[in-house]
mmCIF file of C-alpha atoms and ligand atoms in Angstrom:
data_model
loop_
_atom_site.group_PDB
_atom_site.id
_atom_site.type_symbol
_atom_site.label_atom_id
_atom_site.label_comp_id
_atom_site.label_asym_id
_atom_site.label_seq_id
_atom_site.Cartn_x
_atom_site.Cartn_y
_atom_site.Cartn_z
ATOM 1 C CA MET L 1 61.608 -119.629 191.124
ATOM 2 C CA ALA L 2 61.879 -119.937 187.343
ATOM 3 C CA SER L 3 62.672 -116.833 185.379
ATOM 4 C CA THR L 4 64.084 -116.291 181.935
ATOM 5 C CA PRO L 5 65.689 -112.863 181.712
ATOM 6 C CA SER L 6 65.201 -110.960 178.473
ATOM 7 C CA SER L 7 68.928 -111.292 177.764
ATOM 8 C CA ALA L 8 68.527 -115.097 177.725
ATOM 9 C CA THR L 9 65.693 -114.961 175.209
ATOM 10 C CA GLY L 10 67.922 -113.143 172.720
ATOM 11 C CA LEU L 11 65.492 -110.259 172.404
ATOM 12 C CA ILE L 12 67.819 -107.475 173.537
ATOM 13 C CA GLY L 13 68.350 -104.956 170.800
ATOM 14 C CA ARG L 14 66.230 -106.860 168.272
ATOM 15 C CA ALA L 15 62.919 -105.138 168.556
ATOM 16 C CA ASN L 16 61.119 -102.404 170.393
ATOM 17 C CA PHE L 17 58.207 -103.109 172.677
ATOM 18 C CA PRO L 18 55.699 -102.001 170.063
ATOM 19 C CA HIS L 19 52.946 -100.773 172.360
ATOM 20 C CA ARG L 20 52.468 -97.160 173.383
ATOM 21 C CA HIS L 21 49.795 -98.099 175.925
ATOM 22 C CA LEU L 22 48.916 -101.106 178.063
ATOM 23 C CA LEU L 23 45.182 -101.410 177.493
ATOM 24 C CA GLY L 24 44.698 -105.159 177.647
ATOM 25 C CA ILE L 25 46.305 -108.583 177.454
ATOM 26 C CA ALA L 26 44.458 -109.136 174.155
ATOM 27 C CA ASN L 27 46.916 -106.741 172.481
ATOM 28 C CA LEU L 28 50.027 -108.606 173.675
ATOM 29 C CA ALA L 29 51.885 -111.488 172.056
ATOM 30 C CA PRO L 30 53.039 -114.294 174.390
ATOM 31 C CA HIS L 31 56.702 -113.182 174.148
ATOM 32 C CA GLU L 32 55.668 -109.645 175.138
ATOM 33 C CA ILE L 33 53.862 -110.988 178.214
ATOM 34 C CA ARG L 34 56.976 -113.001 179.135
ATOM 35 C CA PHE L 35 59.125 -109.909 178.586
ATOM 36 C CA LEU L 36 57.082 -107.910 181.110
ATOM 37 C CA LEU L 37 57.222 -110.804 183.606
ATOM 38 C CA ASP L 38 61.003 -111.047 183.184
ATOM 39 C CA GLU L 39 61.315 -107.301 183.708
ATOM 40 C CA ALA L 40 59.204 -107.561 186.874
ATOM 41 C CA GLU L 41 61.548 -110.124 188.468
ATOM 42 C CA GLN L 42 64.245 -107.509 189.160
ATOM 43 C CA TRP L 43 61.673 -105.318 190.921
ATOM 44 C CA ALA L 44 60.359 -108.263 192.940
ATOM 45 C CA ALA L 45 63.929 -108.784 194.168
ATOM 46 C CA LEU L 46 64.467 -105.058 194.838
ATOM 47 C CA ASN L 47 61.183 -104.827 196.738
ATOM 48 C CA ARG L 48 62.443 -107.500 199.166
ATOM 49 C CA ALA L 49 65.749 -105.684 199.699
ATOM 50 C CA GLU L 50 66.434 -103.464 202.698
ATOM 51 C CA THR L 51 66.707 -100.337 200.533
ATOM 52 C CA ARG L 52 63.724 -100.315 198.223
ATOM 53 C CA LYS L 53 64.076 -96.917 196.588
ATOM 54 C CA HIS L 54 65.464 -97.274 193.079
ATOM 55 C CA ASP L 55 68.039 -94.980 191.477
ATOM 56 C CA GLY L 56 65.278 -92.798 190.099
ATOM 57 C CA ARG L 57 64.932 -93.828 186.470
ATOM 58 C CA LEU L 58 61.544 -92.080 186.317
ATOM 59 C CA ALA L 59 62.869 -88.931 188.050
ATOM 60 C CA GLY L 60 61.389 -85.795 186.509
ATOM 61 C CA LEU L 61 58.395 -87.677 185.075
ATOM 62 C CA THR L 62 54.853 -87.032 186.279
ATOM 63 C CA GLN L 63 52.609 -90.078 186.759
ATOM 64 C CA MET L 64 48.894 -89.334 187.064
ATOM 65 C CA ASN L 65 46.632 -92.008 188.528
ATOM 66 C CA ALA L 66 42.997 -91.202 187.713
ATOM 67 C CA PHE L 67 40.599 -93.610 189.406
ATOM 68 C CA PHE L 68 36.907 -93.265 188.580
ATOM 69 C CA GLU L 69 36.095 -96.413 190.572
ATOM 70 C CA ALA L 70 37.130 -97.618 194.039
ATOM 71 C CA SER L 71 40.445 -99.396 194.522
ATOM 72 C CA THR L 72 42.869 -100.310 197.283
ATOM 73 C CA ARG L 73 45.460 -102.669 195.790
ATOM 74 C CA THR L 74 45.746 -101.289 192.260
ATOM 75 C CA LEU L 75 45.821 -97.601 193.167
ATOM 76 C CA LEU L 76 48.258 -97.955 196.041
ATOM 77 C CA SER L 77 50.572 -100.352 194.232
ATOM 78 C CA PHE L 78 50.741 -98.066 191.180
ATOM 79 C CA GLU L 79 51.554 -95.196 193.540
ATOM 80 C CA VAL L 80 54.236 -97.193 195.366
ATOM 81 C CA ALA L 81 55.605 -98.447 192.029
ATOM 82 C CA GLY L 82 55.927 -94.941 190.582
ATOM 83 C CA LYS L 83 57.525 -93.563 193.741
ATOM 84 C CA ARG L 84 60.028 -96.432 193.958
ATOM 85 C CA LEU L 85 61.093 -95.537 190.416
ATOM 86 C CA GLY L 86 61.451 -91.851 191.318
ATOM 87 C CA ALA L 87 58.391 -90.432 189.492
ATOM 88 C CA ASP L 88 56.294 -87.578 190.819
ATOM 89 C CA VAL L 89 52.977 -89.337 191.441
ATOM 90 C CA VAL L 90 49.623 -87.575 191.738
ATOM 91 C CA ASN L 91 46.265 -89.246 192.313
ATOM 92 C CA MET L 92 42.859 -88.112 191.106
ATOM 93 C CA HIS L 93 39.923 -89.737 192.899
ATOM 94 C CA ALA L 94 36.741 -89.165 190.911
ATOM 95 C CA ALA L 95 34.674 -88.791 194.089
ATOM 96 C CA GLN L 96 36.669 -85.662 195.042
ATOM 97 C CA SER L 97 37.051 -84.273 191.524
ATOM 98 C CA SER L 98 35.044 -82.156 189.086
ATOM 99 C CA VAL L 99 33.583 -85.379 187.687
ATOM 100 C CA LYS L 100 31.147 -84.901 190.590
ATOM 101 C CA LYS L 101 30.119 -81.560 189.002
ATOM 102 C CA GLY L 102 29.327 -83.222 185.693
ATOM 103 C CA GLU L 103 32.657 -82.956 183.851
ATOM 104 C CA THR L 104 32.861 -85.541 181.076
ATOM 105 C CA LEU L 105 35.435 -88.299 180.811
ATOM 106 C CA ILE L 106 37.015 -86.721 177.735
ATOM 107 C CA ASP L 107 37.174 -83.233 179.311
ATOM 108 C CA THR L 108 38.790 -84.776 182.372
ATOM 109 C CA ALA L 109 41.355 -86.554 180.200
ATOM 110 C CA VAL L 110 42.125 -83.405 178.226
ATOM 111 C CA THR L 111 42.557 -81.498 181.509
ATOM 112 C CA LEU L 112 45.064 -84.029 182.842
ATOM 113 C CA ASN L 113 46.839 -84.024 179.482
ATOM 114 C CA SER L 114 47.168 -80.225 179.600
ATOM 115 C CA MET L 115 49.120 -80.579 182.843
ATOM 116 C CA ARG L 116 51.623 -82.609 180.798
ATOM 117 C CA ALA L 117 51.427 -86.000 182.425
ATOM 118 C CA ASP L 118 54.199 -88.325 181.235
ATOM 119 C CA VAL L 119 52.178 -91.448 181.993
ATOM 120 C CA MET L 120 48.555 -91.994 183.062
ATOM 121 C CA VAL L 121 47.022 -94.874 184.972
ATOM 122 C CA ILE L 122 43.250 -95.045 184.580
ATOM 123 C CA ARG L 123 40.503 -97.103 186.228
ATOM 124 C CA HIS L 124 36.934 -96.655 185.021
ATOM 125 C CA MET L 125 33.630 -98.452 185.490
ATOM 126 C CA SER L 126 32.886 -98.510 181.731
ATOM 127 C CA SER L 127 34.438 -101.026 179.352
ATOM 128 C CA GLY L 128 36.409 -99.165 176.692
ATOM 129 C CA ALA L 129 36.722 -95.901 178.667
ATOM 130 C CA VAL L 130 40.495 -96.276 179.061
ATOM 131 C CA GLN L 131 40.890 -96.725 175.292
ATOM 132 C CA LEU L 132 38.898 -93.490 174.781
ATOM 133 C CA ILE L 133 41.308 -91.624 177.064
ATOM 134 C CA ALA L 134 44.349 -93.201 175.413
ATOM 135 C CA ASP L 135 43.098 -91.881 172.060
ATOM 136 C CA LYS L 136 42.960 -88.304 173.448
ATOM 137 C CA VAL L 137 46.212 -87.864 175.352
ATOM 138 C CA ASP L 138 49.886 -87.469 174.451
ATOM 139 C CA CYS L 139 51.381 -89.955 176.907
ATOM 140 C CA PRO L 140 51.298 -93.703 177.542
ATOM 141 C CA VAL L 141 48.147 -94.926 179.317
ATOM 142 C CA LEU L 142 47.904 -97.999 181.529
ATOM 143 C CA ASN L 143 44.556 -99.659 182.073
ATOM 144 C CA ALA L 144 43.997 -100.225 185.804
ATOM 145 C CA GLY L 145 40.663 -101.941 185.092
ATOM 146 C CA ASP L 146 37.823 -100.846 182.784
ATOM 147 C CA GLY L 147 34.343 -102.204 183.455
ATOM 148 C CA ARG L 148 34.061 -105.874 182.580
ATOM 149 C CA HIS L 149 36.680 -105.545 179.855
ATOM 150 C CA GLU L 150 40.275 -105.995 181.072
ATOM 151 C CA HIS L 151 42.600 -105.617 184.055
ATOM 152 C CA PRO L 152 45.931 -106.358 182.390
ATOM 153 C CA THR L 153 48.300 -105.652 185.284
ATOM 154 C CA GLN L 154 46.216 -107.968 187.507
ATOM 155 C CA ALA L 155 46.675 -110.798 184.992
ATOM 156 C CA LEU L 156 50.409 -110.058 184.766
ATOM 157 C CA LEU L 157 50.854 -110.101 188.550
ATOM 158 C CA ASP L 158 48.839 -113.323 188.734
ATOM 159 C CA ALA L 159 51.038 -114.881 186.045
ATOM 160 C CA LEU L 160 54.201 -113.758 187.842
ATOM 161 C CA THR L 161 52.927 -115.266 191.109
ATOM 162 C CA ILE L 162 52.112 -118.560 189.353
ATOM 163 C CA ARG L 163 55.509 -118.701 187.626
ATOM 164 C CA ARG L 164 57.360 -118.094 190.886
ATOM 165 C CA ARG L 165 55.339 -120.834 192.637
ATOM 166 C CA LYS L 166 55.159 -123.428 189.868
ATOM 167 C CA GLY L 167 58.301 -122.751 187.826
ATOM 168 C CA GLY L 168 56.463 -122.221 184.526
ATOM 169 C CA PHE L 169 53.094 -122.434 182.806
ATOM 170 C CA GLU L 170 53.066 -125.234 180.221
ATOM 171 C CA GLY L 171 50.316 -127.738 180.972
ATOM 172 C CA LEU L 172 49.343 -126.260 184.353
ATOM 173 C CA ILE L 173 45.659 -126.697 185.158
ATOM 174 C CA VAL L 174 44.237 -123.387 186.378
ATOM 175 C CA THR L 175 40.646 -123.328 187.642
ATOM 176 C CA ILE L 176 39.028 -119.883 187.807
ATOM 177 C CA CYS L 177 35.776 -119.963 189.782
ATOM 178 C CA GLY L 178 33.184 -117.305 190.585
ATOM 179 C CA ASP L 179 31.535 -114.468 188.712
ATOM 180 C CA ILE L 180 33.185 -115.009 185.324
ATOM 181 C CA LEU L 181 30.520 -112.965 183.477
ATOM 182 C CA HIS L 182 31.237 -109.609 185.116
ATOM 183 C CA SER L 183 34.932 -110.064 185.832
ATOM 184 C CA ARG L 184 37.654 -108.185 183.955
ATOM 185 C CA VAL L 185 40.139 -110.193 186.023
ATOM 186 C CA ALA L 186 38.729 -113.431 184.602
ATOM 187 C CA ARG L 187 38.872 -112.083 181.066
ATOM 188 C CA SER L 188 42.461 -110.849 181.307
ATOM 189 C CA ASN L 189 43.536 -114.057 183.024
ATOM 190 C CA MET L 190 41.861 -116.276 180.421
ATOM 191 C CA LEU L 191 43.749 -114.406 177.703
ATOM 192 C CA CYS L 192 47.051 -114.327 179.590
ATOM 193 C CA LEU L 193 47.191 -117.861 180.975
ATOM 194 C CA THR L 194 46.081 -119.590 177.767
ATOM 195 C CA ALA L 195 48.669 -117.539 175.826
ATOM 196 C CA LEU L 196 51.332 -118.811 178.241
ATOM 197 C CA GLY L 197 50.342 -122.473 177.806
ATOM 198 C CA CYS L 198 48.065 -123.193 180.800
ATOM 199 C CA GLN L 199 44.926 -125.319 180.578
ATOM 200 C CA VAL L 200 42.291 -122.944 181.914
ATOM 201 C CA ARG L 201 38.981 -124.124 183.361
ATOM 202 C CA VAL L 202 36.301 -121.584 184.234
ATOM 203 C CA CYS L 203 33.529 -122.433 186.660
ATOM 204 C CA ALA L 204 30.371 -120.461 187.459
ATOM 205 C CA PRO L 205 26.611 -120.869 187.795
ATOM 206 C CA PRO L 206 25.028 -120.711 184.307
ATOM 207 C CA THR L 207 23.822 -117.143 185.022
ATOM 208 C CA LEU L 208 27.399 -115.961 185.671
ATOM 209 C CA MET L 209 29.087 -117.667 182.708
ATOM 210 C CA PRO L 210 29.717 -115.539 179.571
ATOM 211 C CA PRO L 211 28.056 -116.885 176.403
ATOM 212 C CA ALA L 212 30.452 -118.758 174.087
ATOM 213 C CA VAL L 213 33.247 -118.579 176.660
ATOM 214 C CA GLU L 214 35.013 -121.406 174.774
ATOM 215 C CA ARG L 215 36.255 -118.784 172.303
ATOM 216 C CA TYR L 216 38.865 -117.941 174.938
ATOM 217 C CA ARG L 217 40.190 -121.519 174.604
ATOM 218 C CA VAL L 218 38.999 -122.383 178.133
ATOM 219 C CA MET L 219 36.880 -125.282 179.432
ATOM 220 C CA PRO L 220 33.594 -124.190 181.070
ATOM 221 C CA PHE L 221 32.176 -125.998 184.123
ATOM 222 C CA THR L 222 29.098 -125.446 186.264
ATOM 223 C CA ASP L 223 30.120 -128.091 188.832
ATOM 224 C CA PHE L 224 32.966 -126.772 190.995
ATOM 225 C CA ASP L 225 33.796 -130.237 192.374
ATOM 226 C CA LYS L 226 34.583 -131.363 188.817
ATOM 227 C CA ALA L 227 36.332 -128.134 187.793
ATOM 228 C CA ILE L 228 38.758 -128.257 190.729
ATOM 229 C CA GLU L 229 39.746 -131.930 190.221
ATOM 230 C CA GLY L 230 43.558 -132.131 189.824
ATOM 231 C CA ALA L 231 44.002 -128.340 189.545
ATOM 232 C CA ASP L 232 47.467 -126.826 190.078
ATOM 233 C CA VAL L 233 46.032 -123.360 190.704
ATOM 234 C CA VAL L 234 42.592 -122.399 192.019
ATOM 235 C CA MET L 235 41.684 -118.749 191.474
ATOM 236 C CA MET L 236 38.568 -117.535 193.239
ATOM 237 C CA LEU L 237 36.582 -114.461 192.182
ATOM 238 C CA ARG L 238 34.030 -112.456 194.124
ATOM 239 C CA ILE L 239 30.477 -111.733 192.954
ATOM 240 C CA GLN L 240 30.653 -108.300 191.283
ATOM 241 C CA ASN L 241 27.440 -106.856 192.741
ATOM 242 C CA GLU L 242 28.361 -103.381 191.473
ATOM 243 C CA ARG L 243 28.060 -104.624 187.863
ATOM 244 C CA MET L 244 24.730 -106.428 188.312
ATOM 245 C CA ASP L 245 21.255 -105.043 187.854
ATOM 246 C CA GLY L 246 19.340 -108.094 188.957
ATOM 247 C CA GLY L 247 19.503 -111.326 190.912
ATOM 248 C CA PHE L 248 22.105 -113.596 189.310
ATOM 249 C CA ILE L 249 22.328 -115.998 192.277
ATOM 250 C CA PRO L 250 19.610 -117.125 194.709
ATOM 251 C CA SER L 251 21.665 -116.182 197.813
ATOM 252 C CA SER L 252 25.235 -115.809 199.063
ATOM 253 C CA ARG L 253 24.705 -118.887 201.253
ATOM 254 C CA GLU L 254 23.713 -121.050 198.292
ATOM 255 C CA PHE L 255 26.584 -119.674 196.217
ATOM 256 C CA ASN L 256 28.977 -120.587 199.030
ATOM 257 C CA LEU L 257 27.606 -124.131 199.218
ATOM 258 C CA LEU L 258 27.996 -124.772 195.488
ATOM 259 C CA TYR L 259 30.902 -122.521 194.499
ATOM 260 C CA GLY L 260 32.741 -121.556 197.696
ATOM 261 C CA LEU L 261 36.300 -122.786 198.263
ATOM 262 C CA ASN L 262 36.610 -124.677 201.548
ATOM 263 C CA PRO L 263 39.266 -127.130 202.833
ATOM 264 C CA GLU L 264 37.215 -130.195 201.799
ATOM 265 C CA ARG L 265 36.850 -128.991 198.231
ATOM 266 C CA LEU L 266 40.490 -127.972 198.015
ATOM 267 C CA LYS L 267 41.463 -131.628 198.679
ATOM 268 C CA ARG L 268 40.198 -132.436 195.169
ATOM 269 C CA ALA L 269 42.907 -130.212 193.666
ATOM 270 C CA LYS L 270 46.596 -131.248 193.552
ATOM 271 C CA ALA L 271 48.161 -131.632 197.002
ATOM 272 C CA ASP L 272 50.409 -128.624 196.350
ATOM 273 C CA ALA L 273 47.684 -126.500 194.732
ATOM 274 C CA THR L 274 48.099 -122.737 194.906
ATOM 275 C CA VAL L 275 45.044 -120.726 195.965
ATOM 276 C CA MET L 276 44.667 -117.234 194.528
ATOM 277 C CA HIS L 277 42.226 -114.343 194.793
ATOM 278 C CA PRO L 278 42.656 -110.873 193.247
ATOM 279 C CA GLY L 279 40.878 -109.222 196.197
ATOM 280 C CA PRO L 280 38.852 -107.773 197.655
ATOM 281 C CA MET L 281 37.594 -111.042 199.154
ATOM 282 C CA ASN L 282 34.125 -111.712 200.459
ATOM 283 C CA ARG L 283 35.120 -114.164 203.167
ATOM 284 C CA GLY L 284 32.492 -116.827 203.756
ATOM 285 C CA VAL L 285 31.025 -116.388 200.270
ATOM 286 C CA GLU L 286 33.505 -117.414 197.524
ATOM 287 C CA ILE L 287 36.270 -118.431 199.947
ATOM 288 C CA LEU L 288 36.520 -119.477 203.583
ATOM 289 C CA SER L 289 39.104 -117.802 205.819
ATOM 290 C CA SER L 290 40.586 -121.221 206.651
ATOM 291 C CA VAL L 291 41.680 -121.474 202.989
ATOM 292 C CA ALA L 292 42.453 -117.807 202.309
ATOM 293 C CA ASP L 293 44.783 -117.645 205.307
ATOM 294 C CA ASP L 294 46.347 -121.108 204.898
ATOM 295 C CA PRO L 295 50.070 -120.442 204.321
ATOM 296 C CA GLN L 296 50.508 -123.889 202.758
ATOM 297 C CA HIS L 297 48.310 -123.000 199.783
ATOM 298 C CA SER L 298 47.383 -119.332 199.736
ATOM 299 C CA ALA L 299 49.340 -116.953 197.478
ATOM 300 C CA ILE L 300 46.986 -114.030 198.090
ATOM 301 C CA THR L 301 49.464 -111.747 199.867
ATOM 302 C CA GLU L 302 52.177 -112.681 197.350
ATOM 303 C CA GLN L 303 49.823 -111.562 194.573
ATOM 304 C CA VAL L 304 49.642 -108.127 196.193
ATOM 305 C CA GLU L 305 53.434 -108.061 196.565
ATOM 306 C CA MET L 306 53.936 -108.984 192.894
ATOM 307 C CA GLY L 307 51.504 -106.222 191.954
ATOM 308 C CA VAL L 308 54.094 -103.611 192.875
ATOM 309 C CA ALA L 309 56.831 -105.396 190.885
ATOM 310 C CA VAL L 310 54.661 -105.820 187.784
ATOM 311 C CA ARG L 311 53.512 -102.201 187.876
ATOM 312 C CA MET L 312 57.101 -100.990 188.240
ATOM 313 C CA ALA L 313 57.982 -103.039 185.149
ATOM 314 C CA CYS L 314 55.048 -101.677 183.143
ATOM 315 C CA LEU L 315 55.722 -98.043 184.125
ATOM 316 C CA ASP L 316 59.411 -98.453 183.298
ATOM 317 C CA VAL L 317 58.855 -100.137 179.905
ATOM 318 C CA LEU L 318 56.097 -97.781 178.744
ATOM 319 C CA THR L 319 58.092 -94.639 179.575
ATOM 320 C CA ARG L 320 61.275 -95.833 177.870
ATOM 321 C CA LYS L 321 60.443 -94.111 174.606
ATOM 322 C CA ALA L 322 60.019 -90.752 176.392
ATOM 323 C CA ARG L 323 63.300 -91.383 178.206
ATOM 324 C CA GLY L 324 65.133 -92.406 175.033
ATOM 325 C CA VAL L 325 65.768 -95.965 176.263
ATOM 326 C CA PRO L 326 65.332 -98.887 173.830
ATOM 327 C CA SER L 327 62.367 -100.948 175.014
ATOM 328 C CA TRP L 328 64.088 -104.300 175.096
ATOM 329 C CA ALA L 329 67.258 -102.970 176.736
HETATM 330 N N1 CP X 1 42.448 -106.628 192.498
HETATM 331 C C1 CP X 1 42.057 -105.341 192.466
HETATM 332 O O1 CP X 1 41.916 -104.745 191.407
HETATM 333 O O2 CP X 1 41.863 -104.796 193.694
HETATM 334 P P1 CP X 1 41.426 -103.265 193.941
HETATM 335 O O3 CP X 1 40.043 -103.101 193.410
HETATM 336 O O4 CP X 1 41.524 -103.074 195.435
HETATM 337 O O5 CP X 1 42.398 -102.397 193.188
#
């Protein structure tokens, strides 16, 4: 495990974390990404300890998680993260809320704000919706995934998992394969991993590749056998059917044949390649169970574990101003 604590980077006391919200990786400098990863290491260690409840640094603060789109990992790990830090955590599921009666996004945000949330975690199906809420409320807002735009804590937990497995980022070949076009995970990971020094390859059928994807400083491939050659990390993404309004692939079977990760294909990557998937997986489509459940390569459950640590770090850092704690301390 390679980790550089903030104290070792000489940043303590020199500057404040300048961001009120965490809306995307695009807003973060590489040293700010590393700072959040370093902060997360202590929580990764605590989460493996026998007593996992922290001293309560967020005690007295109210964390509101408002999810307008389905989630298992992100919602629950933000809830666990807040509770481990001592916050009072409340969840709003859009399906059981007044959104169902026609209440607008802004009215919902203003309503939550009136209850004096100290931090909000928002997931929404529209790109840019979390920014809209952040502009309307008085507390820090964390983006838990907005449309096709960004999923910053997913990219941070993926980066933390990679650093713990590989010892660093410089020169690592990371192949991201699947529905790149509709994926906020792909977008946040392209931004995050290139900023940290990885060589990122993205692979998809032409219909699922964003136009001009090279602007993210990544190498596009349509042939998965070529894209996976010599990779240190292979990250698989599911087809985002909920963001499609037409047929982007002929069939799941054909997609699996050309773009599915199976043991044969994995042999083209480095012998110690790490296999990742943000979940939820569509087993038998983008990944076979024999790879997803292979303890020699798969980091999928570790990704979920690091999700709690990363979200604890983000909640802690973003509420420091309200708690009167210097952000780098
Ligand atoms: N990776 C991820 O965002 O999973 P959920 O949709 O279950 O939160």
